[in-house]
XYZ file of C-alpha atoms in Angstrom:
684
model
C 40.315 280.316 101.612
C 42.962 277.639 101.678
C 45.585 279.696 99.812
C 45.056 282.747 101.992
C 45.084 280.615 105.139
C 48.390 278.965 104.222
C 50.004 282.331 103.450
C 48.782 283.734 106.770
C 50.167 280.704 108.702
C 53.610 281.172 107.139
C 53.795 284.763 108.360
C 52.517 284.002 111.880
C 54.924 281.055 112.204
C 57.921 283.236 111.349
C 56.750 285.851 113.887
C 56.105 283.167 116.594
C 52.595 284.549 117.069
C 51.392 281.313 118.677
C 48.291 282.890 120.162
C 47.103 284.072 116.726
C 48.061 280.847 114.934
C 45.564 278.537 116.613
C 42.339 279.589 114.851
C 43.769 279.835 111.316
C 45.648 276.566 111.813
C 42.459 274.799 112.897
C 40.525 276.342 109.950
C 43.185 275.346 107.387
C 43.250 271.758 108.737
C 39.473 271.492 108.418
C 39.410 272.943 104.867
C 42.322 270.680 103.892
C 40.191 267.645 104.675
C 37.808 268.586 101.841
C 40.691 268.328 99.337
C 41.893 264.882 100.426
C 40.316 263.286 97.359
C 41.930 265.852 94.964
C 45.592 265.225 95.770
C 46.271 264.275 92.154
C 45.874 267.986 91.235
C 49.367 269.589 91.476
C 48.196 272.843 93.055
C 46.272 271.006 95.812
C 49.218 268.672 96.440
C 51.516 271.689 96.768
C 49.218 273.347 99.320
C 49.056 270.097 101.306
C 52.866 269.873 101.387
C 53.093 273.511 102.522
C 50.642 272.829 105.399
C 52.691 269.763 106.410
C 55.871 271.859 106.335
C 54.237 274.500 108.529
C 53.395 271.728 111.058
C 57.014 270.590 111.061
C 58.351 274.129 111.484
C 55.910 274.851 114.344
C 56.869 271.641 116.102
C 60.612 272.311 115.785
C 60.216 275.942 116.716
C 58.097 275.392 119.853
C 60.304 272.481 120.991
C 63.383 274.671 120.567
C 61.714 277.460 122.560
C 61.051 275.040 125.433
C 64.618 273.737 125.457
C 66.001 277.253 125.367
C 63.742 278.364 128.206
C 64.405 275.398 130.504
C 67.957 274.461 129.539
C 69.213 278.027 129.709
C 68.202 280.840 132.040
C 65.903 282.641 129.606
C 62.540 282.713 131.402
C 61.027 285.716 129.642
C 59.282 283.582 127.001
C 57.165 281.541 129.440
C 53.925 283.241 128.382
C 54.738 282.434 124.782
C 55.312 278.790 125.823
C 51.789 278.539 127.236
C 50.378 279.495 123.826
C 52.870 277.147 122.188
C 51.457 274.251 124.252
C 48.005 274.886 122.821
C 49.440 274.819 119.290
C 51.313 271.570 120.002
C 48.037 269.945 121.090
C 46.792 270.425 117.505
C 49.866 268.894 115.864
C 51.058 265.288 115.569
C 50.696 263.636 119.046
C 54.261 262.319 118.764
C 55.609 265.872 118.974
C 53.883 266.466 122.285
C 54.957 263.045 123.548
C 58.625 263.647 122.683
C 58.569 267.086 124.296
C 57.020 265.718 127.498
C 59.533 262.849 127.635
C 62.393 265.365 127.378
C 60.825 267.747 129.889
C 60.065 265.088 132.514
C 63.600 263.746 132.061
C 65.248 267.077 132.903
C 62.992 267.388 135.963
C 64.490 264.161 137.372
C 68.133 264.863 136.547
C 68.868 266.062 140.072
C 67.153 262.967 141.523
C 69.289 260.619 139.425
C 72.435 262.360 140.668
C 71.491 262.515 144.363
C 70.333 258.904 144.556
C 72.911 257.248 142.357
C 73.589 253.679 143.506
C 76.987 254.729 144.893
C 75.407 257.344 147.187
C 74.572 256.555 150.828
C 71.032 257.874 150.336
C 70.317 255.193 147.741
C 69.927 252.207 150.102
C 66.618 250.932 151.508
C 67.153 252.258 155.027
C 66.947 255.821 153.636
C 64.122 255.214 151.184
C 62.080 257.951 152.904
C 64.470 260.556 151.470
C 63.548 259.555 147.925
C 59.880 260.222 148.584
C 60.608 263.442 150.493
C 62.634 264.717 147.508
C 59.836 264.166 144.947
C 57.217 265.758 147.224
C 59.338 268.896 147.577
C 60.239 268.945 143.885
C 56.589 268.719 142.776
C 55.626 271.582 145.089
C 58.453 273.747 143.685
C 57.585 272.817 140.107
C 53.896 273.656 140.467
C 54.597 276.998 142.119
C 57.062 278.040 139.385
C 55.860 276.407 136.179
C 52.430 274.968 136.934
C 50.620 277.648 134.888
C 52.675 277.116 131.718
C 51.147 273.774 130.753
C 47.470 272.998 130.092
C 45.825 271.102 132.954
C 44.917 268.146 130.762
C 48.634 267.533 130.116
C 48.924 266.372 133.776
C 52.599 267.351 133.939
C 52.907 266.825 137.720
C 51.420 263.365 137.436
C 53.760 262.526 134.551
C 56.756 263.560 136.647
C 55.478 261.471 139.579
C 54.872 258.417 137.368
C 58.318 258.664 135.792
C 59.807 259.065 139.276
C 58.091 255.773 140.231
C 59.420 254.015 137.132
C 62.981 255.261 137.678
C 62.865 254.424 141.378
C 61.584 250.914 140.701
C 64.347 250.232 138.180
C 67.055 251.705 140.423
C 65.918 249.711 143.460
C 65.698 246.518 141.390
C 69.352 246.840 140.300
C 70.523 247.950 143.733
C 68.764 245.161 145.667
C 70.131 242.541 143.288
C 73.686 243.763 143.931
C 73.227 244.023 147.716
C 70.706 241.204 148.256
C 72.838 239.678 151.014
C 72.260 242.809 153.118
C 68.445 242.605 153.013
C 66.785 241.314 156.164
C 63.069 241.090 156.930
C 63.026 244.233 159.086
C 64.638 246.358 156.366
C 62.432 244.815 153.672
C 59.190 245.457 155.545
C 60.310 249.026 156.358
C 60.953 249.768 152.678
C 57.695 248.152 151.564
C 55.655 250.035 154.163
C 57.142 253.417 153.274
C 56.683 252.704 149.571
C 53.075 251.641 150.081
C 52.370 254.843 152.025
C 53.864 256.914 149.185
C 51.825 255.075 146.531
C 48.679 255.704 148.584
C 49.561 259.409 148.741
C 49.966 259.528 144.936
C 46.582 257.825 144.508
C 44.954 260.556 146.600
C 46.755 263.377 144.785
C 46.477 262.199 141.151
C 43.846 260.500 139.008
C 46.175 258.067 137.241
C 44.981 259.259 133.807
C 48.441 259.155 132.233
C 48.968 255.583 133.474
C 45.648 254.423 132.056
C 46.361 256.073 128.695
C 49.785 254.429 128.420
C 48.300 251.029 129.298
C 45.625 251.434 126.626
C 48.102 252.494 123.944
C 50.286 249.441 124.623
C 47.341 247.067 124.770
C 45.876 248.182 121.427
C 48.338 247.804 118.583
C 46.392 245.888 115.898
C 48.063 245.142 112.578
C 44.846 244.696 110.580
C 41.075 244.978 110.837
C 40.557 241.327 111.840
C 43.100 241.533 114.614
C 41.517 244.757 115.830
C 38.076 243.127 116.036
C 39.567 240.101 117.845
C 41.269 242.316 120.396
C 38.049 244.252 120.931
C 36.121 241.015 121.520
C 38.748 239.672 123.911
C 38.850 242.954 125.785
C 35.063 242.893 126.198
C 35.196 239.335 127.567
C 38.024 240.209 129.941
C 36.178 243.249 131.224
C 33.042 241.190 131.799
C 34.933 238.457 133.675
C 36.708 241.075 135.749
C 33.481 242.714 136.816
C 32.068 239.328 137.784
C 35.044 237.714 139.473
C 37.679 240.248 140.394
C 37.925 242.387 143.486
C 37.153 246.136 143.510
C 39.312 248.264 141.202
C 42.725 248.976 142.707
C 44.483 252.334 142.365
C 46.722 252.512 139.254
C 49.556 253.657 141.546
C 49.309 250.569 143.755
C 52.499 248.513 143.555
C 53.934 250.812 140.865
C 57.217 250.906 142.797
C 56.446 248.083 145.221
C 56.557 245.316 142.602
C 60.367 245.521 142.752
C 60.214 244.000 146.264
C 58.248 240.894 145.209
C 61.310 238.761 144.292
C 62.541 239.250 147.881
C 59.313 238.424 149.714
C 60.689 234.922 150.343
C 62.708 236.631 153.099
C 59.417 237.504 154.789
C 58.137 233.927 154.454
C 61.407 232.534 155.880
C 61.139 234.905 158.829
C 57.523 233.915 159.335
C 58.534 230.233 159.287
C 61.127 230.866 162.013
C 58.619 232.792 164.133
C 56.056 230.004 163.837
C 58.700 227.406 164.720
C 59.539 229.403 167.863
C 55.837 229.720 168.684
C 55.375 225.955 168.291
C 58.387 225.301 170.556
C 56.807 227.589 173.158
C 53.527 225.662 172.975
C 55.385 222.349 173.371
C 57.406 223.703 176.287
C 54.239 224.944 177.992
C 52.678 221.499 177.596
C 55.718 219.838 179.194
C 55.993 222.212 182.149
C 52.237 222.202 182.715
C 51.127 218.865 184.183
C 47.988 217.189 182.826
C 44.844 218.428 184.516
C 46.201 221.903 185.126
C 45.261 225.208 183.535
C 44.018 224.468 179.970
C 43.307 220.825 180.780
C 41.413 221.475 183.955
C 37.645 221.673 184.074
C 36.785 218.217 185.351
C 33.281 219.599 185.783
C 31.595 221.841 183.225
C 32.292 222.396 179.507
C 35.757 221.875 178.044
C 37.410 225.008 176.728
C 39.619 225.327 173.675
C 43.353 225.329 174.365
C 44.659 228.887 174.625
C 47.579 227.979 172.336
C 45.067 227.299 169.546
C 43.637 230.807 169.772
C 47.182 232.246 169.876
C 48.100 230.361 166.693
C 45.121 231.573 164.669
C 45.472 235.172 165.914
C 49.080 235.042 164.692
C 47.873 233.611 161.366
C 45.365 236.433 160.973
C 48.024 239.111 161.569
C 50.383 237.443 159.092
C 47.668 237.214 156.441
C 46.745 240.894 156.796
C 50.399 241.897 156.623
C 51.069 239.677 153.628
C 48.109 241.038 151.633
C 49.595 244.500 152.083
C 52.860 243.243 150.586
C 51.371 241.331 147.657
C 48.379 239.211 146.666
C 50.311 237.115 144.160
C 52.491 234.036 144.568
C 53.552 235.098 148.061
C 50.037 234.229 149.284
C 50.497 230.676 147.982
C 53.789 230.444 149.898
C 52.046 231.830 152.975
C 49.325 229.165 152.697
C 51.974 226.425 152.459
C 53.649 227.738 155.617
C 50.294 227.824 157.404
C 49.682 224.213 156.333
C 53.033 223.095 157.729
C 52.325 224.446 161.210
C 48.705 223.334 161.261
C 50.024 219.793 160.820
C 52.636 220.331 163.523
C 50.035 221.717 165.906
C 47.732 218.746 165.282
C 50.553 216.283 166.014
C 52.734 217.922 168.648
C 50.127 219.812 170.665
C 46.933 217.807 170.231
C 47.826 214.210 169.356
C 50.909 214.032 171.581
C 48.937 215.246 174.598
C 46.292 212.552 174.404
C 46.661 210.159 177.376
C 48.604 207.002 176.622
C 46.589 203.799 176.505
C 47.699 201.052 178.858
C 50.845 202.804 180.046
C 53.950 202.600 177.846
C 52.587 199.755 175.698
C 49.916 201.864 174.023
C 49.951 205.136 172.140
C 53.283 206.372 173.439
C 55.337 203.482 172.077
C 53.801 203.911 168.620
C 54.096 207.701 168.340
C 56.875 207.479 165.783
C 54.458 205.746 163.419
C 51.913 208.525 163.925
C 54.621 211.100 163.224
C 55.400 209.331 159.972
C 51.699 209.271 159.069
C 51.447 213.007 159.623
C 54.541 213.714 157.616
C 53.345 211.603 154.700
C 49.765 212.851 155.102
C 48.475 209.293 154.680
C 45.338 210.095 156.617
C 43.544 206.887 155.641
C 46.200 204.791 157.342
C 46.326 207.127 160.306
C 43.039 205.944 161.833
C 43.816 202.288 161.197
C 47.177 202.603 162.906
C 45.617 204.446 165.813
C 42.988 201.745 166.267
C 45.717 199.110 166.325
C 47.470 201.140 169.033
C 44.299 200.964 171.112
C 44.217 197.198 170.784
C 47.831 196.942 171.917
C 47.128 198.741 175.200
C 45.842 197.148 178.359
C 42.325 197.927 179.567
C 43.365 200.703 181.909
C 40.735 203.280 182.885
C 41.407 206.986 182.415
C 41.352 209.279 185.409
C 38.911 212.200 185.479
C 41.775 214.531 184.570
C 42.723 212.394 181.553
C 39.107 212.184 180.462
C 38.847 215.966 180.745
C 42.033 216.321 178.710
C 40.665 214.131 175.891
C 37.473 216.243 175.773
C 39.507 219.442 175.763
C 41.662 218.210 172.866
C 38.514 217.134 171.003
C 36.890 220.572 171.329
C 40.188 222.213 170.334
C 40.491 219.973 167.258
C 36.925 220.868 166.269
C 37.719 224.583 166.650
C 40.872 224.088 164.528
C 38.863 222.226 161.894
C 36.239 224.970 161.544
C 38.803 227.780 161.669
C 40.985 226.050 159.063
C 37.988 225.948 156.709
C 37.463 229.699 157.236
C 41.203 230.308 156.810
C 41.169 228.552 153.438
C 38.246 230.709 152.253
C 39.936 233.931 153.405
C 43.246 233.025 151.767
C 41.496 232.300 148.470
C 39.449 235.487 148.704
C 42.531 237.681 149.202
C 44.754 235.955 146.623
C 44.973 236.645 142.892
C 42.707 234.288 140.996
C 45.513 232.416 139.202
C 47.007 231.385 142.572
C 43.818 231.176 144.651
C 42.748 227.924 142.977
C 45.971 226.241 144.152
C 45.293 226.933 147.841
C 43.907 223.749 149.386
C 43.820 222.999 153.127
C 41.686 219.863 152.863
C 44.479 217.547 154.049
C 44.943 219.592 157.206
C 41.191 219.448 157.804
C 41.382 215.659 157.433
C 44.108 215.514 160.077
C 41.985 217.457 162.570
C 39.113 215.098 161.708
C 41.411 212.210 162.581
C 42.374 213.754 165.919
C 38.665 214.087 166.722
C 38.078 210.466 165.715
C 40.965 209.352 167.915
C 39.558 211.287 170.882
C 36.154 209.664 170.373
C 37.805 206.259 170.042
C 39.688 206.760 173.326
C 36.498 207.746 175.155
C 34.617 204.787 173.651
C 37.385 202.413 174.668
C 37.332 203.872 178.179
C 33.575 203.259 178.448
C 34.008 199.738 177.116
C 36.827 199.001 179.550
C 34.541 199.707 182.488
C 31.801 197.471 181.047
C 34.046 194.493 180.263
C 34.298 193.121 183.849
C 30.502 193.158 184.140
C 30.069 191.425 180.758
C 32.639 188.843 181.812
C 30.718 188.315 185.062
C 27.614 187.602 182.973
C 29.289 184.540 181.473
C 30.240 183.161 184.918
C 26.621 182.819 186.063
C 25.255 179.242 186.150
C 22.365 179.994 183.794
C 21.370 176.320 183.532
C 20.517 176.085 187.241
C 18.357 179.234 187.505
C 14.912 178.425 188.870
C 13.105 181.775 188.936
C 13.256 185.076 186.995
C 14.037 187.993 189.294
C 14.950 191.654 188.881
C 17.726 192.695 186.522
C 21.028 191.014 187.285
C 23.845 192.646 189.213
C 26.087 192.921 186.124
C 23.369 195.058 184.484
C 23.291 197.301 187.563
C 27.080 197.685 187.326
C 26.969 198.683 183.638
C 24.059 201.120 184.101
C 25.712 202.701 187.161
C 28.959 203.202 185.235
C 27.175 204.839 182.292
C 25.204 207.150 184.583
C 28.404 208.168 186.311
C 30.515 208.758 183.177
C 28.228 209.905 180.344
C 26.877 213.134 181.958
C 30.432 214.346 182.616
C 31.505 213.708 179.012
C 28.282 215.248 177.660
C 28.842 218.439 179.662
C 32.430 218.749 178.459
C 31.346 218.266 174.843
C 28.371 220.632 175.095
C 29.957 222.926 172.477
C 30.132 220.090 169.926
C 27.000 217.995 170.358
C 27.415 216.186 167.040
C 30.622 214.555 168.266
C 28.950 213.519 171.517
C 26.272 211.835 169.369
C 29.030 210.112 167.362
C 30.535 208.923 170.645
C 27.199 207.441 171.745
C 26.654 205.727 168.363
C 30.146 204.205 168.346
C 29.879 203.043 171.939
C 26.426 201.524 171.451
C 27.509 199.727 168.257
C 30.644 198.341 169.882
C 28.948 197.470 173.191
C 26.101 195.562 171.515
C 28.553 193.512 169.435
C 30.441 192.574 172.612
C 27.160 191.851 174.412
C 26.168 189.379 171.687
C 29.605 187.761 171.837
C 29.245 187.309 175.600
C 25.696 185.945 175.207
C 27.071 183.118 173.083
C 29.361 182.219 176.015
C 26.405 181.846 178.400
C 25.934 178.101 177.899
C 24.096 175.952 178.535
C 20.862 177.831 179.250
C 17.598 176.586 180.640
C 14.325 178.357 179.839
C 14.440 180.418 183.057
C 18.040 181.453 182.430
C 17.202 182.536 178.884
C 14.196 184.500 180.163
C 16.372 186.199 182.796
C 18.928 187.114 180.132
C 16.112 188.445 177.931
C 14.999 190.672 180.810
C 18.607 191.840 181.340
C 19.033 192.620 177.639
C 15.781 194.609 177.660
C 17.003 196.640 180.663
C 20.307 197.311 178.877
C 18.327 198.414 175.810
C 16.368 200.888 177.954
C 19.598 202.197 179.487
C 21.218 202.586 176.056
C 18.211 204.395 174.575
C 18.357 206.878 177.459
C 22.157 207.161 177.218
C 22.436 210.566 175.423
C 20.188 212.271 178.015
C 21.262 210.335 181.134
C 20.736 212.503 184.240
C 19.977 215.485 181.989
C 17.754 218.163 183.521
C 15.722 218.552 180.337
C 14.698 215.231 178.797
C 15.664 215.150 175.139
C 14.727 212.557 172.613
C 17.768 210.608 171.444
C 18.837 211.288 167.817
C 17.088 209.015 165.319
C 20.385 207.624 163.985
C 21.411 206.566 167.475
C 18.021 205.032 168.344
C 18.091 203.017 165.102
C 21.523 201.557 165.952
C 20.405 200.525 169.467
C 17.032 199.061 168.432
C 18.515 197.066 165.550
C 21.462 195.768 167.568
C 19.491 194.779 170.664
C 16.780 193.156 168.502
C 19.466 190.797 167.239
C 20.422 189.855 170.817
C 16.768 189.402 171.810
C 16.095 187.135 168.820
C 19.032 184.920 169.767
C 17.558 184.437 173.265
C 14.053 183.849 171.897
C 15.415 181.143 169.616
C 17.187 179.565 172.604
C 13.901 179.643 174.566
C 11.877 178.127 171.710
C 11.155 174.358 172.004
C 12.217 172.016 169.179
C 9.087 170.182 168.013
C 10.382 169.599 164.492
C 13.920 170.083 163.213
C 12.669 171.566 159.963
C 10.282 174.028 161.693
C 12.948 175.078 164.213
C 15.491 175.809 161.481
C 12.892 177.765 159.471
C 12.020 179.828 162.571
C 15.718 180.590 163.048
C 15.969 181.803 159.454
C 12.838 183.936 159.820
C 13.948 185.557 163.079
C 17.600 185.962 162.024
C 17.723 186.135 158.186
C 21.482 186.795 158.179
C 22.292 183.929 160.545
C 25.438 182.036 159.516
C 26.508 178.468 160.298
C 29.033 179.373 163.075
C 26.423 181.492 164.920
C 23.792 178.778 164.528
C 26.253 176.329 166.112
C 26.700 178.716 169.058
C 22.927 178.956 169.538
C 22.714 175.153 169.661
C 25.486 175.136 172.272
C 23.495 177.680 174.323
C 20.486 175.344 174.232
C 22.708 172.548 175.604
C 21.628 170.009 172.975
C 23.303 166.641 172.552
C 25.888 166.286 169.786
C 23.727 163.930 167.706
C 20.783 166.343 167.740
C 23.105 169.253 166.984
C 24.473 167.404 163.937
C 20.969 166.770 162.611
C 19.978 170.411 163.071
C 23.203 171.616 161.483
C 22.571 169.383 158.468
C 19.016 170.703 158.180
C 20.254 174.304 158.462
C 22.840 173.808 155.722
C 20.297 172.174 153.392
C 17.879 175.083 153.876
C 20.699 177.550 153.296
C 21.740 175.816 150.058
C 18.176 175.635 148.749
C 17.641 179.338 149.475
C 20.887 180.175 147.672
C 19.919 178.204 144.555
C 16.425 179.741 144.591
C 17.883 183.222 144.753
C 20.192 182.365 141.850
C 17.282 181.095 139.711
C 15.195 184.174 140.480
C 18.047 186.473 139.524
C 18.669 184.519 136.319
C 14.990 184.577 135.394
C 14.789 188.292 135.959
C 17.814 188.874 133.750
C 16.581 186.565 130.928
C 15.305 187.981 127.580
C 11.880 186.330 128.139
C 11.497 188.040 131.507
C 12.575 191.380 130.034
C 10.127 190.992 127.123
C 7.305 190.250 129.573
C 8.107 193.409 131.514
C 8.065 195.483 128.323
C 4.645 194.048 127.298
C 3.168 194.847 130.710
C 4.552 198.357 130.469
C 3.022 198.839 126.991
C -0.404 197.672 128.241
C -0.198 200.062 131.176
C 0.644 202.988 128.871
C -2.269 202.134 126.509
C -4.722 202.004 129.416
C -3.604 205.419 130.686
C -3.802 206.959 127.188
């Protein structure tokens, strides 16, 4: 069978009977496999060499036929070429590969000539003509020669892929030479047209030839161990991709477009300029628009977010969508850095700079350069401390309703910026390649918006305190030692309560969209107010029993007013948050205990000091001295009580030390272990 088959193949090869060669060739190749282990027999070796020679002759002969048909004008052998393709598919794959490389090359000869780098058509502004040429050429090719090649050879796709490779290389060289001529408009035009063309290819072709070439390059093991390692790594990569990566992208995506990536910095630079112009517009609008107008108005009702804030994030969204169409690689990291820069600028120049100045020119305004430095250095921890020192520098000047409304508006805007920045960070990471996504971090910008919110709350708290200070000062002017009867709450209490009822509902309404920050405001005010109340109580000296009782009544009324503070004049009565109630109850209890100690008679120095320690466990020597001053005691009696207080304090300290030492001793530890062992035995 083998001898007859080889003789038959020789004759058919000489006659170029490609249609009749296929079956005998396939049969001979199968039979030849049975003799692989008998190659040491001369006759078998000779037959094997003859078969190999027939393969070589067929390959050379069919390749020559193709070159004659397509290089010259001899088209009468095209039917024979179709049969020749089927024969080539059975031979060494390299023969087919070499033929296809040559054939695809001659298909793109005209393209290389028309779009040579010296031709006008070659530049980016006429990139459409490149894609129009290949579309027309593929249509002509398929109508004339589409039936010659087997479908699984994917000749049209191979031509298109090679066109993409050639175009990418040509554009890379050309753009490098003429990089000074590239502006953002031209770059985006070229990228958009290229992306449209790549999308068209993805719809028209399967990408099989691209996938096959990628696989052949990826798998080139030198030995069995390396092959198994590559297989294992590939399996792990595929698993991680399915778990972490985005949906599969078309193999044609960015096939040409990757040549534009080195020039995407032009897009980022343009974006930076546009954002700088946008920021200048926002600043200009703030200067020409007086406080209390347009965005800052709304003295009654909820505060709205500044329109400039919405404009900024809409612009960000458009930029992000556009950038993801260009690339999802390093450019997205550069985009995030640009976004960060202008988030910081917005927080400083639009929000922080528009907060009302405290105490005229001596407050926030005079220290703005320090804030600017804080923002630039991103030292957010020092930012709040500096801001609080600015507040202390200013005089106690009340804000107008317009200024109060402006602070609330900036607070709600900062909260919106904070939440949107968090979402922006998530979106940027989601749309960026994994290797760069982990580097995107907008936490510092979120901290800055947090600081703006804190500063707004601090300003509102200080404003509330400023209105209460005159009344607290008036409390210390009362002759508490001459009071003869306890009456209704004092006038200074009425003043404080009236101020809170007038101011709090307005602030609460404006901060209705961010209730948690209104709660923070109430907590901070209550904490600060109670501390100042206690400080002023110490100044009410000397006190008689009636005066102390009157002050106790006043403190109780202030406690009631503070507990009702979050829902003051609210249509629906809400229970104050537990955190706030705890702050008020604990703080006022301290003030009440001080007054109760002042009211208590001194029957025995030792008993009085012990009662003080029981009622105020954290009482220190300076505060105890102030309480004695409030009672109006003589200096000699004060000295005796102070001595008694210090002795009790020292004895308590030494007792605590002994207890701690005993608990830490080995004997104490051993006793604990024995008790634990007994307990375990009982349970078992």
